[in-house]
Amino acid sequence: MKRLRMGGADYLRPEQVQGFDLYLSFTAGPILQQLQMEFGAKKALPLYCSFEPELYHPKPISSRFRCDLSYMGTYAADRQPKIDELSKPIKNSSFRRSKIPHP
């Protein structure tokens, strides 16, 4: 919201919001109403992370990916310092192997 109020983000300008029939956001709550009231979104709804259990279910682990601790998430430059900070103790811990991707 801060970026939209300041003129937009790399992927979305404020004036584009009103052009969508439906605006899906990973954030719920009052922000959805703000998107409608401030930026003219016709309908703003939450899009919660989910999956199709028929397609994505536990499978045997490849030795290539076997580890004691892993992290998978969408890359965002503003979040990377926190991921780096959280991964520092792993290097000096009892975890034998970890998988924390870096850009």
Tab-separated table of C-alpha atoms in Angstrom:
chain	number	residue	atom	x	y	z
A	1	MET	CA	0.000	0.000	0.000
A	2	LYS	CA	2.828	2.341	0.831
A	3	ARG	CA	4.304	1.925	-2.642
A	4	LEU	CA	0.932	2.382	-4.321
A	5	ARG	CA	0.363	5.558	-2.343
A	6	MET	CA	3.815	6.789	-3.400
A	7	GLY	CA	3.124	6.233	-7.086
A	8	GLY	CA	3.365	2.499	-7.531
A	9	ALA	CA	5.649	-0.486	-7.474
A	10	ASP	CA	7.716	-2.050	-10.260
A	11	TYR	CA	4.788	-4.284	-11.161
A	12	LEU	CA	1.746	-2.058	-10.560
A	13	ARG	CA	0.807	1.618	-10.852
A	14	PRO	CA	-2.096	3.090	-8.843
A	15	GLU	CA	-4.105	3.971	-11.940
A	16	GLN	CA	-4.035	0.335	-13.098
A	17	VAL	CA	-5.910	-0.985	-10.055
A	18	GLN	CA	-9.310	0.280	-11.206
A	19	GLY	CA	-8.891	-1.507	-14.536
A	20	PHE	CA	-9.118	-4.981	-12.977
A	21	ASP	CA	-12.460	-6.712	-12.492
A	22	LEU	CA	-10.942	-8.600	-9.570
A	23	TYR	CA	-7.878	-7.742	-7.464
A	24	LEU	CA	-6.487	-10.753	-5.586
A	25	SER	CA	-4.144	-10.074	-2.696
A	26	PHE	CA	-2.092	-12.275	-0.371
A	27	THR	CA	-3.072	-9.771	2.321
A	28	ALA	CA	-6.553	-9.826	3.809
A	29	GLY	CA	-8.350	-7.501	6.178
A	30	PRO	CA	-8.704	-3.724	5.877
A	31	ILE	CA	-6.216	-3.472	3.013
A	32	LEU	CA	-8.786	-5.024	0.678
A	33	GLN	CA	-11.250	-2.257	1.520
A	34	GLN	CA	-8.523	0.362	1.078
A	35	LEU	CA	-7.779	-0.988	-2.394
A	36	GLN	CA	-11.428	-0.516	-3.269
A	37	MET	CA	-11.919	2.882	-1.622
A	38	GLU	CA	-8.575	4.559	-2.382
A	39	PHE	CA	-7.599	2.984	-5.682
A	40	GLY	CA	-10.941	2.071	-7.212
A	41	ALA	CA	-10.581	-1.716	-7.229
A	42	LYS	CA	-13.959	-3.087	-8.322
A	43	LYS	CA	-13.629	-6.133	-6.080
A	44	ALA	CA	-10.640	-6.954	-3.839
A	45	LEU	CA	-10.450	-10.410	-2.278
A	46	PRO	CA	-7.797	-12.421	-0.437
A	47	LEU	CA	-5.942	-15.171	-2.289
A	48	TYR	CA	-4.638	-17.518	0.353
A	49	CYS	CA	-1.733	-19.786	-0.472
A	50	SER	CA	-3.073	-23.213	-1.324
A	51	PHE	CA	-2.433	-26.294	-3.410
A	52	GLU	CA	-4.185	-29.210	-5.092
A	53	PRO	CA	-3.630	-32.214	-2.793
A	54	GLU	CA	-4.387	-34.607	-5.668
A	55	LEU	CA	-1.412	-33.202	-7.587
A	56	TYR	CA	0.959	-32.191	-4.787
A	57	HIS	CA	1.386	-34.797	-2.107
A	58	PRO	CA	4.305	-36.300	-0.185
A	59	LYS	CA	6.709	-38.251	-2.346
A	60	PRO	CA	9.985	-39.994	-1.579
A	61	ILE	CA	12.764	-37.474	-0.957
A	62	SER	CA	15.589	-37.363	-3.456
A	63	SER	CA	19.005	-37.531	-1.807
A	64	ARG	CA	19.806	-34.320	-3.705
A	65	PHE	CA	17.245	-32.458	-1.586
A	66	ARG	CA	17.570	-34.339	1.709
A	67	CYS	CA	18.395	-31.972	4.577
A	68	ASP	CA	17.607	-31.205	8.204
A	69	LEU	CA	16.309	-27.690	7.582
A	70	SER	CA	14.978	-25.989	4.459
A	71	TYR	CA	13.277	-22.780	3.409
A	72	MET	CA	11.331	-22.096	0.261
A	73	GLY	CA	9.654	-18.801	-0.491
A	74	THR	CA	9.173	-16.144	-3.097
A	75	TYR	CA	12.255	-13.977	-3.532
A	76	ALA	CA	11.900	-10.332	-2.574
A	77	ALA	CA	14.900	-8.055	-2.273
A	78	ASP	CA	13.475	-6.362	0.830
A	79	ARG	CA	13.138	-9.745	2.607
A	80	GLN	CA	16.552	-11.134	1.711
A	81	PRO	CA	18.467	-9.455	4.582
A	82	LYS	CA	16.112	-11.123	7.097
A	83	ILE	CA	16.561	-14.523	5.426
A	84	ASP	CA	20.339	-14.030	5.527
A	85	GLU	CA	20.150	-13.085	9.210
A	86	LEU	CA	18.019	-16.108	10.053
A	87	SER	CA	20.342	-18.460	8.177
A	88	LYS	CA	23.562	-17.359	9.965
A	89	PRO	CA	23.071	-19.582	13.044
A	90	ILE	CA	22.551	-22.599	10.791
A	91	LYS	CA	26.212	-22.557	9.807
A	92	ASN	CA	27.231	-23.031	13.443
A	93	SER	CA	24.471	-25.370	14.509
A	94	SER	CA	23.905	-29.077	14.788
A	95	PHE	CA	22.056	-29.145	11.463
A	96	ARG	CA	24.012	-31.406	9.168
A	97	ARG	CA	22.682	-29.981	5.923
A	98	SER	CA	20.440	-27.054	5.100
A	99	LYS	CA	18.836	-25.713	1.931
A	100	ILE	CA	18.329	-21.971	1.896
A	101	PRO	CA	18.308	-20.587	-1.638
A	102	HIS	CA	19.968	-17.280	-2.421
A	103	PRO	CA	19.555	-15.074	-5.490
